[in-house]
Amino acid sequence: MPEYKDISYALKRSKRKTSSIYIERDGSISVMVPENLSDTQVEDMLEKKRFQIYKHLADWEDANYNRVYREFVSGEGFYYLGRSYKLEIVSEQEVPLKLKNGSFRLRKKDLPKAKEVFKEFYREKGKTKILKRVKFWQEKIGVAPKEVKIMELQNRWGSCTPQGNVNFHWKTIMAPLTIIDYIIAHELTHLIHPNHSEAFWNELDKVIPDYHRHKSWLKLNGAGMDL
Ligand SMILES: [Zn+2]
């Protein structure tokens, strides 16, 4: 792995015209450059972006320091709408997973694919609840998304496309309702301003004046909302 000062990175040369630097999900750095860029030019670019890279790494650490890796064993806690529910492995049950009497009940024979079963649970619940809240917020904000999907996104809660489709990560439903509302309103506001400009935040401020609070909540707790 090439290193520049204290930055080690994976370098990929390709037919692209522009260079970009990515902080990957695991915190590693990838540098993508056009084929003909020399090593010195790559280092020049890293030098210019050095402080931005440090900033991104710091943000990444902020977002991940409280990351939890969950095990599918009895007693482990799993989030749903901002609350943690203990997992119980049950021998018989008509569905693979359900939330009942304050605990998640997972059917024993579904243990090998527990992660998929949980994702499916979150996806299903998310579909109903998130779509409902999207309806509410789209009227307030005055936008009309073409399509709303619950899916697996990289390290983002939501995304939108230039065609006006809005996507939400299935893990969104793990967060408290106020945070889910923030994530939804945030994404829908992107249909007006597809960036994080001042105009964007001003627009969001009209419907969620305390969005700062939700934003920092997510930054602090978001990484723990995962499987
Ligand atoms: Zn955004």
mmCIF file with all atom_site columns, C-alpha atoms and ligand atoms in Angstrom:
data_model
loop_
_atom_site.group_PDB
_atom_site.id
_atom_site.type_symbol
_atom_site.label_atom_id
_atom_site.label_alt_id
_atom_site.label_comp_id
_atom_site.label_asym_id
_atom_site.label_entity_id
_atom_site.label_seq_id
_atom_site.pdbx_PDB_ins_code
_atom_site.Cartn_x
_atom_site.Cartn_y
_atom_site.Cartn_z
_atom_site.occupancy
_atom_site.B_iso_or_equiv
_atom_site.pdbx_formal_charge
_atom_site.auth_seq_id
_atom_site.auth_comp_id
_atom_site.auth_asym_id
_atom_site.auth_atom_id
_atom_site.pdbx_PDB_model_num
ATOM   1   C  CA . MET A 1 1   ? 0.000   0.000   0.000   1.00 0.00 ? 1   MET A CA 1
ATOM   2   C  CA . PRO A 1 2   ? 1.543   3.355   -1.008  1.00 0.00 ? 2   PRO A CA 1
ATOM   3   C  CA . GLU A 1 3   ? 2.131   5.876   1.738   1.00 0.00 ? 3   GLU A CA 1
ATOM   4   C  CA . TYR A 1 4   ? 2.405   9.621   1.714   1.00 0.00 ? 4   TYR A CA 1
ATOM   5   C  CA . LYS A 1 5   ? 3.563   11.186  4.978   1.00 0.00 ? 5   LYS A CA 1
ATOM   6   C  CA . ASP A 1 6   ? 1.269   9.468   7.481   1.00 0.00 ? 6   ASP A CA 1
ATOM   7   C  CA . ILE A 1 7   ? -1.435  8.663   4.959   1.00 0.00 ? 7   ILE A CA 1
ATOM   8   C  CA . SER A 1 8   ? -1.483  5.132   3.561   1.00 0.00 ? 8   SER A CA 1
ATOM   9   C  CA . TYR A 1 9   ? -3.837  4.592   0.679   1.00 0.00 ? 9   TYR A CA 1
ATOM   10  C  CA . ALA A 1 10  ? -4.898  2.196   -2.034  1.00 0.00 ? 10  ALA A CA 1
ATOM   11  C  CA . LEU A 1 11  ? -4.177  3.608   -5.478  1.00 0.00 ? 11  LEU A CA 1
ATOM   12  C  CA . LYS A 1 12  ? -6.289  2.810   -8.502  1.00 0.00 ? 12  LYS A CA 1
ATOM   13  C  CA . ARG A 1 13  ? -5.478  4.097   -11.967 1.00 0.00 ? 13  ARG A CA 1
ATOM   14  C  CA . SER A 1 14  ? -8.223  3.970   -14.541 1.00 0.00 ? 14  SER A CA 1
ATOM   15  C  CA . LYS A 1 15  ? -9.540  5.573   -17.717 1.00 0.00 ? 15  LYS A CA 1
ATOM   16  C  CA . ARG A 1 16  ? -11.306 8.268   -15.686 1.00 0.00 ? 16  ARG A CA 1
ATOM   17  C  CA . LYS A 1 17  ? -10.540 11.950  -16.325 1.00 0.00 ? 17  LYS A CA 1
ATOM   18  C  CA . THR A 1 18  ? -10.630 13.227  -12.769 1.00 0.00 ? 18  THR A CA 1
ATOM   19  C  CA . SER A 1 19  ? -9.025  12.213  -9.494  1.00 0.00 ? 19  SER A CA 1
ATOM   20  C  CA . SER A 1 20  ? -10.879 11.459  -6.292  1.00 0.00 ? 20  SER A CA 1
ATOM   21  C  CA . ILE A 1 21  ? -10.083 10.447  -2.772  1.00 0.00 ? 21  ILE A CA 1
ATOM   22  C  CA . TYR A 1 22  ? -12.474 8.246   -0.834  1.00 0.00 ? 22  TYR A CA 1
ATOM   23  C  CA . ILE A 1 23  ? -12.629 7.296   2.802   1.00 0.00 ? 23  ILE A CA 1
ATOM   24  C  CA . GLU A 1 24  ? -14.007 3.769   2.678   1.00 0.00 ? 24  GLU A CA 1
ATOM   25  C  CA . ARG A 1 25  ? -16.498 2.301   5.095   1.00 0.00 ? 25  ARG A CA 1
ATOM   26  C  CA . ASP A 1 26  ? -13.717 0.681   7.105   1.00 0.00 ? 26  ASP A CA 1
ATOM   27  C  CA . GLY A 1 27  ? -11.812 3.972   7.347   1.00 0.00 ? 27  GLY A CA 1
ATOM   28  C  CA . SER A 1 28  ? -9.191  3.109   4.726   1.00 0.00 ? 28  SER A CA 1
ATOM   29  C  CA . ILE A 1 29  ? -8.329  5.582   1.985   1.00 0.00 ? 29  ILE A CA 1
ATOM   30  C  CA . SER A 1 30  ? -8.728  4.948   -1.734  1.00 0.00 ? 30  SER A CA 1
ATOM   31  C  CA . VAL A 1 31  ? -7.284  7.243   -4.337  1.00 0.00 ? 31  VAL A CA 1
ATOM   32  C  CA . MET A 1 32  ? -8.618  6.999   -7.893  1.00 0.00 ? 32  MET A CA 1
ATOM   33  C  CA . VAL A 1 33  ? -6.647  8.759   -10.598 1.00 0.00 ? 33  VAL A CA 1
ATOM   34  C  CA . PRO A 1 34  ? -6.427  8.914   -14.404 1.00 0.00 ? 34  PRO A CA 1
ATOM   35  C  CA . GLU A 1 35  ? -4.027  6.365   -15.921 1.00 0.00 ? 35  GLU A CA 1
ATOM   36  C  CA . ASN A 1 36  ? -1.383  8.866   -16.964 1.00 0.00 ? 36  ASN A CA 1
ATOM   37  C  CA . LEU A 1 37  ? -0.969  10.611  -13.595 1.00 0.00 ? 37  LEU A CA 1
ATOM   38  C  CA . SER A 1 38  ? 2.565   10.121  -12.237 1.00 0.00 ? 38  SER A CA 1
ATOM   39  C  CA . ASP A 1 39  ? 3.331   9.114   -8.650  1.00 0.00 ? 39  ASP A CA 1
ATOM   40  C  CA . THR A 1 40  ? 4.664   12.608  -7.983  1.00 0.00 ? 40  THR A CA 1
ATOM   41  C  CA . GLN A 1 41  ? 1.431   14.119  -9.262  1.00 0.00 ? 41  GLN A CA 1
ATOM   42  C  CA . VAL A 1 42  ? -0.525  11.786  -6.998  1.00 0.00 ? 42  VAL A CA 1
ATOM   43  C  CA . GLU A 1 43  ? 1.572   12.923  -4.029  1.00 0.00 ? 43  GLU A CA 1
ATOM   44  C  CA . ASP A 1 44  ? 1.081   16.564  -4.981  1.00 0.00 ? 44  ASP A CA 1
ATOM   45  C  CA . MET A 1 45  ? -2.633  15.982  -4.939  1.00 0.00 ? 45  MET A CA 1
ATOM   46  C  CA . LEU A 1 46  ? -2.459  14.280  -1.533  1.00 0.00 ? 46  LEU A CA 1
ATOM   47  C  CA . GLU A 1 47  ? -0.400  17.172  -0.193  1.00 0.00 ? 47  GLU A CA 1
ATOM   48  C  CA . LYS A 1 48  ? -3.009  19.678  -1.373  1.00 0.00 ? 48  LYS A CA 1
ATOM   49  C  CA . LYS A 1 49  ? -5.832  17.630  0.127   1.00 0.00 ? 49  LYS A CA 1
ATOM   50  C  CA . ARG A 1 50  ? -3.971  16.563  3.243   1.00 0.00 ? 50  ARG A CA 1
ATOM   51  C  CA . PHE A 1 51  ? -6.008  18.584  5.686   1.00 0.00 ? 51  PHE A CA 1
ATOM   52  C  CA . GLN A 1 52  ? -9.273  17.620  4.081   1.00 0.00 ? 52  GLN A CA 1
ATOM   53  C  CA . ILE A 1 53  ? -8.230  14.000  4.366   1.00 0.00 ? 53  ILE A CA 1
ATOM   54  C  CA . TYR A 1 54  ? -7.449  14.437  8.073   1.00 0.00 ? 54  TYR A CA 1
ATOM   55  C  CA . LYS A 1 55  ? -10.797 16.128  8.534   1.00 0.00 ? 55  LYS A CA 1
ATOM   56  C  CA . HIS A 1 56  ? -12.619 13.267  6.806   1.00 0.00 ? 56  HIS A CA 1
ATOM   57  C  CA . LEU A 1 57  ? -10.734 10.710  8.865   1.00 0.00 ? 57  LEU A CA 1
ATOM   58  C  CA . ALA A 1 58  ? -11.641 12.567  12.043  1.00 0.00 ? 58  ALA A CA 1
ATOM   59  C  CA . ASP A 1 59  ? -15.292 12.606  10.972  1.00 0.00 ? 59  ASP A CA 1
ATOM   60  C  CA . TRP A 1 60  ? -15.072 8.921   10.194  1.00 0.00 ? 60  TRP A CA 1
ATOM   61  C  CA . GLU A 1 61  ? -13.674 8.202   13.642  1.00 0.00 ? 61  GLU A CA 1
ATOM   62  C  CA . ASP A 1 62  ? -16.401 10.315  15.247  1.00 0.00 ? 62  ASP A CA 1
ATOM   63  C  CA . ALA A 1 63  ? -19.005 8.315   13.420  1.00 0.00 ? 63  ALA A CA 1
ATOM   64  C  CA . ASN A 1 64  ? -17.489 4.951   14.205  1.00 0.00 ? 64  ASN A CA 1
ATOM   65  C  CA . TYR A 1 65  ? -15.973 5.076   17.632  1.00 0.00 ? 65  TYR A CA 1
ATOM   66  C  CA . ASN A 1 66  ? -19.130 3.730   19.186  1.00 0.00 ? 66  ASN A CA 1
ATOM   67  C  CA . ARG A 1 67  ? -19.745 1.115   16.537  1.00 0.00 ? 67  ARG A CA 1
ATOM   68  C  CA . VAL A 1 68  ? -21.048 -2.120  17.952  1.00 0.00 ? 68  VAL A CA 1
ATOM   69  C  CA . TYR A 1 69  ? -20.809 -5.515  16.377  1.00 0.00 ? 69  TYR A CA 1
ATOM   70  C  CA . ARG A 1 70  ? -23.813 -7.491  17.398  1.00 0.00 ? 70  ARG A CA 1
ATOM   71  C  CA . GLU A 1 71  ? -23.956 -11.179 17.953  1.00 0.00 ? 71  GLU A CA 1
ATOM   72  C  CA . PHE A 1 72  ? -27.085 -13.167 17.373  1.00 0.00 ? 72  PHE A CA 1
ATOM   73  C  CA . VAL A 1 73  ? -27.231 -14.673 20.838  1.00 0.00 ? 73  VAL A CA 1
ATOM   74  C  CA . SER A 1 74  ? -29.915 -14.518 23.507  1.00 0.00 ? 74  SER A CA 1
ATOM   75  C  CA . GLY A 1 75  ? -29.687 -11.305 25.492  1.00 0.00 ? 75  GLY A CA 1
ATOM   76  C  CA . GLU A 1 76  ? -28.042 -9.209  22.773  1.00 0.00 ? 76  GLU A CA 1
ATOM   77  C  CA . GLY A 1 77  ? -29.850 -5.905  22.200  1.00 0.00 ? 77  GLY A CA 1
ATOM   78  C  CA . PHE A 1 78  ? -31.224 -4.836  18.821  1.00 0.00 ? 78  PHE A CA 1
ATOM   79  C  CA . TYR A 1 79  ? -32.629 -1.431  17.992  1.00 0.00 ? 79  TYR A CA 1
ATOM   80  C  CA . TYR A 1 80  ? -36.068 -0.646  16.742  1.00 0.00 ? 80  TYR A CA 1
ATOM   81  C  CA . LEU A 1 81  ? -37.462 2.909   16.695  1.00 0.00 ? 81  LEU A CA 1
ATOM   82  C  CA . GLY A 1 82  ? -34.774 4.116   19.061  1.00 0.00 ? 82  GLY A CA 1
ATOM   83  C  CA . ARG A 1 83  ? -35.216 1.428   21.712  1.00 0.00 ? 83  ARG A CA 1
ATOM   84  C  CA . SER A 1 84  ? -33.060 -1.600  22.303  1.00 0.00 ? 84  SER A CA 1
ATOM   85  C  CA . TYR A 1 85  ? -34.860 -4.931  22.565  1.00 0.00 ? 85  TYR A CA 1
ATOM   86  C  CA . LYS A 1 86  ? -33.234 -8.115  23.817  1.00 0.00 ? 86  LYS A CA 1
ATOM   87  C  CA . LEU A 1 87  ? -32.957 -11.065 21.512  1.00 0.00 ? 87  LEU A CA 1
ATOM   88  C  CA . GLU A 1 88  ? -34.525 -14.355 22.465  1.00 0.00 ? 88  GLU A CA 1
ATOM   89  C  CA . ILE A 1 89  ? -33.941 -17.514 20.467  1.00 0.00 ? 89  ILE A CA 1
ATOM   90  C  CA . VAL A 1 90  ? -37.144 -19.555 20.338  1.00 0.00 ? 90  VAL A CA 1
ATOM   91  C  CA . SER A 1 91  ? -37.547 -23.116 19.102  1.00 0.00 ? 91  SER A CA 1
ATOM   92  C  CA . GLU A 1 92  ? -40.916 -22.758 17.426  1.00 0.00 ? 92  GLU A CA 1
ATOM   93  C  CA . GLN A 1 93  ? -42.599 -19.785 15.819  1.00 0.00 ? 93  GLN A CA 1
ATOM   94  C  CA . GLU A 1 94  ? -44.692 -19.177 12.684  1.00 0.00 ? 94  GLU A CA 1
ATOM   95  C  CA . VAL A 1 95  ? -42.351 -16.458 11.323  1.00 0.00 ? 95  VAL A CA 1
ATOM   96  C  CA . PRO A 1 96  ? -38.524 -16.223 11.436  1.00 0.00 ? 96  PRO A CA 1
ATOM   97  C  CA . LEU A 1 97  ? -38.516 -13.057 13.541  1.00 0.00 ? 97  LEU A CA 1
ATOM   98  C  CA . LYS A 1 98  ? -40.968 -10.985 15.490  1.00 0.00 ? 98  LYS A CA 1
ATOM   99  C  CA . LEU A 1 99  ? -41.001 -8.296  18.125  1.00 0.00 ? 99  LEU A CA 1
ATOM   100 C  CA . LYS A 1 100 ? -43.234 -9.458  20.940  1.00 0.00 ? 100 LYS A CA 1
ATOM   101 C  CA . ASN A 1 101 ? -43.649 -8.518  24.599  1.00 0.00 ? 101 ASN A CA 1
ATOM   102 C  CA . GLY A 1 102 ? -40.589 -6.307  24.542  1.00 0.00 ? 102 GLY A CA 1
ATOM   103 C  CA . SER A 1 103 ? -38.163 -8.701  22.916  1.00 0.00 ? 103 SER A CA 1
ATOM   104 C  CA . PHE A 1 104 ? -37.048 -9.822  19.493  1.00 0.00 ? 104 PHE A CA 1
ATOM   105 C  CA . ARG A 1 105 ? -37.862 -13.487 19.015  1.00 0.00 ? 105 ARG A CA 1
ATOM   106 C  CA . LEU A 1 106 ? -35.788 -15.288 16.453  1.00 0.00 ? 106 LEU A CA 1
ATOM   107 C  CA . ARG A 1 107 ? -36.658 -18.815 15.363  1.00 0.00 ? 107 ARG A CA 1
ATOM   108 C  CA . LYS A 1 108 ? -33.784 -21.182 16.111  1.00 0.00 ? 108 LYS A CA 1
ATOM   109 C  CA . LYS A 1 109 ? -33.654 -22.739 12.662  1.00 0.00 ? 109 LYS A CA 1
ATOM   110 C  CA . ASP A 1 110 ? -33.189 -19.228 11.152  1.00 0.00 ? 110 ASP A CA 1
ATOM   111 C  CA . LEU A 1 111 ? -30.076 -18.513 13.214  1.00 0.00 ? 111 LEU A CA 1
ATOM   112 C  CA . PRO A 1 112 ? -27.627 -19.218 10.356  1.00 0.00 ? 112 PRO A CA 1
ATOM   113 C  CA . LYS A 1 113 ? -29.249 -16.438 8.303   1.00 0.00 ? 113 LYS A CA 1
ATOM   114 C  CA . ALA A 1 114 ? -30.100 -14.186 11.269  1.00 0.00 ? 114 ALA A CA 1
ATOM   115 C  CA . LYS A 1 115 ? -28.590 -11.089 9.711   1.00 0.00 ? 115 LYS A CA 1
ATOM   116 C  CA . GLU A 1 116 ? -30.724 -11.435 6.577   1.00 0.00 ? 116 GLU A CA 1
ATOM   117 C  CA . VAL A 1 117 ? -33.804 -12.105 8.669   1.00 0.00 ? 117 VAL A CA 1
ATOM   118 C  CA . PHE A 1 118 ? -33.208 -8.927  10.690  1.00 0.00 ? 118 PHE A CA 1
ATOM   119 C  CA . LYS A 1 119 ? -32.578 -6.870  7.565   1.00 0.00 ? 119 LYS A CA 1
ATOM   120 C  CA . GLU A 1 120 ? -35.816 -8.146  6.099   1.00 0.00 ? 120 GLU A CA 1
ATOM   121 C  CA . PHE A 1 121 ? -37.672 -7.246  9.298   1.00 0.00 ? 121 PHE A CA 1
ATOM   122 C  CA . TYR A 1 122 ? -36.257 -3.702  9.237   1.00 0.00 ? 122 TYR A CA 1
ATOM   123 C  CA . ARG A 1 123 ? -36.955 -3.368  5.514   1.00 0.00 ? 123 ARG A CA 1
ATOM   124 C  CA . GLU A 1 124 ? -40.574 -4.454  5.934   1.00 0.00 ? 124 GLU A CA 1
ATOM   125 C  CA . LYS A 1 125 ? -41.255 -2.223  8.942   1.00 0.00 ? 125 LYS A CA 1
ATOM   126 C  CA . GLY A 1 126 ? -39.390 0.600   7.273   1.00 0.00 ? 126 GLY A CA 1
ATOM   127 C  CA . LYS A 1 127 ? -41.528 0.391   4.183   1.00 0.00 ? 127 LYS A CA 1
ATOM   128 C  CA . THR A 1 128 ? -44.743 1.005   6.091   1.00 0.00 ? 128 THR A CA 1
ATOM   129 C  CA . LYS A 1 129 ? -43.503 3.550   8.602   1.00 0.00 ? 129 LYS A CA 1
ATOM   130 C  CA . ILE A 1 130 ? -41.122 5.513   6.436   1.00 0.00 ? 130 ILE A CA 1
ATOM   131 C  CA . LEU A 1 131 ? -43.534 5.787   3.497   1.00 0.00 ? 131 LEU A CA 1
ATOM   132 C  CA . LYS A 1 132 ? -46.165 7.133   5.875   1.00 0.00 ? 132 LYS A CA 1
ATOM   133 C  CA . ARG A 1 133 ? -43.803 9.801   7.191   1.00 0.00 ? 133 ARG A CA 1
ATOM   134 C  CA . VAL A 1 134 ? -42.620 10.651  3.669   1.00 0.00 ? 134 VAL A CA 1
ATOM   135 C  CA . LYS A 1 135 ? -46.248 11.464  2.794   1.00 0.00 ? 135 LYS A CA 1
ATOM   136 C  CA . PHE A 1 136 ? -46.421 13.797  5.777   1.00 0.00 ? 136 PHE A CA 1
ATOM   137 C  CA . TRP A 1 137 ? -43.124 15.571  5.069   1.00 0.00 ? 137 TRP A CA 1
ATOM   138 C  CA . GLN A 1 138 ? -43.502 15.881  1.320   1.00 0.00 ? 138 GLN A CA 1
ATOM   139 C  CA . GLU A 1 139 ? -46.627 17.980  1.859   1.00 0.00 ? 139 GLU A CA 1
ATOM   140 C  CA . LYS A 1 140 ? -44.928 20.149  4.458   1.00 0.00 ? 140 LYS A CA 1
ATOM   141 C  CA . ILE A 1 141 ? -41.862 20.688  2.297   1.00 0.00 ? 141 ILE A CA 1
ATOM   142 C  CA . GLY A 1 142 ? -43.787 20.927  -0.957  1.00 0.00 ? 142 GLY A CA 1
ATOM   143 C  CA . VAL A 1 143 ? -42.036 18.256  -2.998  1.00 0.00 ? 143 VAL A CA 1
ATOM   144 C  CA . ALA A 1 144 ? -43.199 15.089  -4.697  1.00 0.00 ? 144 ALA A CA 1
ATOM   145 C  CA . PRO A 1 145 ? -40.685 12.256  -4.839  1.00 0.00 ? 145 PRO A CA 1
ATOM   146 C  CA . LYS A 1 146 ? -41.228 9.918   -7.786  1.00 0.00 ? 146 LYS A CA 1
ATOM   147 C  CA . GLU A 1 147 ? -40.346 6.746   -5.979  1.00 0.00 ? 147 GLU A CA 1
ATOM   148 C  CA . VAL A 1 148 ? -39.345 5.932   -2.426  1.00 0.00 ? 148 VAL A CA 1
ATOM   149 C  CA . LYS A 1 149 ? -37.290 2.845   -1.701  1.00 0.00 ? 149 LYS A CA 1
ATOM   150 C  CA . ILE A 1 150 ? -35.927 1.186   1.406   1.00 0.00 ? 150 ILE A CA 1
ATOM   151 C  CA . MET A 1 151 ? -32.612 -0.383  0.558   1.00 0.00 ? 151 MET A CA 1
ATOM   152 C  CA . GLU A 1 152 ? -29.021 -1.039  1.534   1.00 0.00 ? 152 GLU A CA 1
ATOM   153 C  CA . LEU A 1 153 ? -27.013 2.145   1.038   1.00 0.00 ? 153 LEU A CA 1
ATOM   154 C  CA . GLN A 1 154 ? -23.295 2.538   1.578   1.00 0.00 ? 154 GLN A CA 1
ATOM   155 C  CA . ASN A 1 155 ? -22.572 4.650   4.631   1.00 0.00 ? 155 ASN A CA 1
ATOM   156 C  CA . ARG A 1 156 ? -25.520 6.965   4.208   1.00 0.00 ? 156 ARG A CA 1
ATOM   157 C  CA . TRP A 1 157 ? -28.972 7.107   5.735   1.00 0.00 ? 157 TRP A CA 1
ATOM   158 C  CA . GLY A 1 158 ? -30.648 8.393   2.652   1.00 0.00 ? 158 GLY A CA 1
ATOM   159 C  CA . SER A 1 159 ? -29.949 9.382   -0.908  1.00 0.00 ? 159 SER A CA 1
ATOM   160 C  CA . CYS A 1 160 ? -31.808 10.911  -3.793  1.00 0.00 ? 160 CYS A CA 1
ATOM   161 C  CA . THR A 1 161 ? -31.405 10.782  -7.542  1.00 0.00 ? 161 THR A CA 1
ATOM   162 C  CA . PRO A 1 162 ? -31.630 13.591  -10.119 1.00 0.00 ? 162 PRO A CA 1
ATOM   163 C  CA . GLN A 1 163 ? -34.799 11.849  -11.345 1.00 0.00 ? 163 GLN A CA 1
ATOM   164 C  CA . GLY A 1 164 ? -36.478 12.592  -8.032  1.00 0.00 ? 164 GLY A CA 1
ATOM   165 C  CA . ASN A 1 165 ? -36.289 9.155   -6.451  1.00 0.00 ? 165 ASN A CA 1
ATOM   166 C  CA . VAL A 1 166 ? -35.537 9.003   -2.757  1.00 0.00 ? 166 VAL A CA 1
ATOM   167 C  CA . ASN A 1 167 ? -33.921 6.039   -0.999  1.00 0.00 ? 167 ASN A CA 1
ATOM   168 C  CA . PHE A 1 168 ? -33.559 5.248   2.667   1.00 0.00 ? 168 PHE A CA 1
ATOM   169 C  CA . HIS A 1 169 ? -31.266 2.766   4.338   1.00 0.00 ? 169 HIS A CA 1
ATOM   170 C  CA . TRP A 1 170 ? -33.150 -0.113  5.996   1.00 0.00 ? 170 TRP A CA 1
ATOM   171 C  CA . LYS A 1 171 ? -31.384 0.665   9.246   1.00 0.00 ? 171 LYS A CA 1
ATOM   172 C  CA . THR A 1 172 ? -33.148 4.049   9.421   1.00 0.00 ? 172 THR A CA 1
ATOM   173 C  CA . ILE A 1 173 ? -35.990 2.303   11.264  1.00 0.00 ? 173 ILE A CA 1
ATOM   174 C  CA . MET A 1 174 ? -33.611 1.523   14.143  1.00 0.00 ? 174 MET A CA 1
ATOM   175 C  CA . ALA A 1 175 ? -33.488 5.227   15.022  1.00 0.00 ? 175 ALA A CA 1
ATOM   176 C  CA . PRO A 1 176 ? -36.006 7.134   17.182  1.00 0.00 ? 176 PRO A CA 1
ATOM   177 C  CA . LEU A 1 177 ? -38.966 8.646   15.318  1.00 0.00 ? 177 LEU A CA 1
ATOM   178 C  CA . THR A 1 178 ? -37.705 12.224  15.620  1.00 0.00 ? 178 THR A CA 1
ATOM   179 C  CA . ILE A 1 179 ? -34.455 11.157  13.968  1.00 0.00 ? 179 ILE A CA 1
ATOM   180 C  CA . ILE A 1 180 ? -36.293 9.220   11.251  1.00 0.00 ? 180 ILE A CA 1
ATOM   181 C  CA . ASP A 1 181 ? -38.278 12.384  10.577  1.00 0.00 ? 181 ASP A CA 1
ATOM   182 C  CA . TYR A 1 182 ? -35.051 14.366  10.305  1.00 0.00 ? 182 TYR A CA 1
ATOM   183 C  CA . ILE A 1 183 ? -33.550 11.849  7.866   1.00 0.00 ? 183 ILE A CA 1
ATOM   184 C  CA . ILE A 1 184 ? -36.700 11.947  5.736   1.00 0.00 ? 184 ILE A CA 1
ATOM   185 C  CA . ALA A 1 185 ? -37.041 15.738  5.763   1.00 0.00 ? 185 ALA A CA 1
ATOM   186 C  CA . HIS A 1 186 ? -33.331 16.048  4.972   1.00 0.00 ? 186 HIS A CA 1
ATOM   187 C  CA . GLU A 1 187 ? -33.587 13.806  1.915   1.00 0.00 ? 187 GLU A CA 1
ATOM   188 C  CA . LEU A 1 188 ? -36.792 15.425  0.662   1.00 0.00 ? 188 LEU A CA 1
ATOM   189 C  CA . THR A 1 189 ? -35.212 18.867  0.989   1.00 0.00 ? 189 THR A CA 1
ATOM   190 C  CA . HIS A 1 190 ? -32.512 17.623  -1.366  1.00 0.00 ? 190 HIS A CA 1
ATOM   191 C  CA . LEU A 1 191 ? -35.201 17.511  -4.045  1.00 0.00 ? 191 LEU A CA 1
ATOM   192 C  CA . ILE A 1 192 ? -35.127 21.332  -3.828  1.00 0.00 ? 192 ILE A CA 1
ATOM   193 C  CA . HIS A 1 193 ? -31.388 21.763  -3.176  1.00 0.00 ? 193 HIS A CA 1
ATOM   194 C  CA . PRO A 1 194 ? -29.310 18.758  -4.233  1.00 0.00 ? 194 PRO A CA 1
ATOM   195 C  CA . ASN A 1 195 ? -26.374 19.850  -2.061  1.00 0.00 ? 195 ASN A CA 1
ATOM   196 C  CA . HIS A 1 196 ? -25.527 20.940  1.475   1.00 0.00 ? 196 HIS A CA 1
ATOM   197 C  CA . SER A 1 197 ? -25.469 24.643  0.671   1.00 0.00 ? 197 SER A CA 1
ATOM   198 C  CA . GLU A 1 198 ? -26.671 27.311  3.064   1.00 0.00 ? 198 GLU A CA 1
ATOM   199 C  CA . ALA A 1 199 ? -29.890 27.449  1.048   1.00 0.00 ? 199 ALA A CA 1
ATOM   200 C  CA . PHE A 1 200 ? -30.396 23.746  1.741   1.00 0.00 ? 200 PHE A CA 1
ATOM   201 C  CA . TRP A 1 201 ? -30.025 24.105  5.523   1.00 0.00 ? 201 TRP A CA 1
ATOM   202 C  CA . ASN A 1 202 ? -32.256 27.194  5.513   1.00 0.00 ? 202 ASN A CA 1
ATOM   203 C  CA . GLU A 1 203 ? -34.950 25.255  3.713   1.00 0.00 ? 203 GLU A CA 1
ATOM   204 C  CA . LEU A 1 204 ? -34.677 22.370  6.183   1.00 0.00 ? 204 LEU A CA 1
ATOM   205 C  CA . ASP A 1 205 ? -34.724 24.841  9.069   1.00 0.00 ? 205 ASP A CA 1
ATOM   206 C  CA . LYS A 1 206 ? -38.216 25.950  7.968   1.00 0.00 ? 206 LYS A CA 1
ATOM   207 C  CA . VAL A 1 207 ? -39.665 22.547  8.778   1.00 0.00 ? 207 VAL A CA 1
ATOM   208 C  CA . ILE A 1 208 ? -37.212 21.253  11.422  1.00 0.00 ? 208 ILE A CA 1
ATOM   209 C  CA . PRO A 1 209 ? -35.837 24.266  13.315  1.00 0.00 ? 209 PRO A CA 1
ATOM   210 C  CA . ASP A 1 210 ? -33.892 22.050  15.728  1.00 0.00 ? 210 ASP A CA 1
ATOM   211 C  CA . TYR A 1 211 ? -32.283 19.955  12.992  1.00 0.00 ? 211 TYR A CA 1
ATOM   212 C  CA . HIS A 1 212 ? -28.832 20.636  14.523  1.00 0.00 ? 212 HIS A CA 1
ATOM   213 C  CA . ARG A 1 213 ? -29.771 18.503  17.484  1.00 0.00 ? 213 ARG A CA 1
ATOM   214 C  CA . HIS A 1 214 ? -30.820 15.582  15.282  1.00 0.00 ? 214 HIS A CA 1
ATOM   215 C  CA . LYS A 1 215 ? -27.753 15.965  13.137  1.00 0.00 ? 215 LYS A CA 1
ATOM   216 C  CA . SER A 1 216 ? -25.414 15.679  16.097  1.00 0.00 ? 216 SER A CA 1
ATOM   217 C  CA . TRP A 1 217 ? -27.459 12.853  17.601  1.00 0.00 ? 217 TRP A CA 1
ATOM   218 C  CA . LEU A 1 218 ? -26.917 10.898  14.402  1.00 0.00 ? 218 LEU A CA 1
ATOM   219 C  CA . LYS A 1 219 ? -23.249 11.699  14.341  1.00 0.00 ? 219 LYS A CA 1
ATOM   220 C  CA . LEU A 1 220 ? -22.864 10.405  17.869  1.00 0.00 ? 220 LEU A CA 1
ATOM   221 C  CA . ASN A 1 221 ? -25.221 7.440   17.811  1.00 0.00 ? 221 ASN A CA 1
ATOM   222 C  CA . GLY A 1 222 ? -25.636 6.617   14.157  1.00 0.00 ? 222 GLY A CA 1
ATOM   223 C  CA . ALA A 1 223 ? -22.790 4.127   14.017  1.00 0.00 ? 223 ALA A CA 1
ATOM   224 C  CA . GLY A 1 224 ? -24.380 2.073   16.786  1.00 0.00 ? 224 GLY A CA 1
ATOM   225 C  CA . MET A 1 225 ? -27.515 1.699   14.706  1.00 0.00 ? 225 MET A CA 1
ATOM   226 C  CA . ASP A 1 226 ? -26.354 -1.278  12.725  1.00 0.00 ? 226 ASP A CA 1
ATOM   227 C  CA . LEU A 1 227 ? -26.328 -5.033  12.728  1.00 0.00 ? 227 LEU A CA 1
HETATM 228 ZN ZN . ZN  B 2 .   ? -27.748 15.522  2.613   1.00 0.00 ? 1   ZN  B ZN 1
#
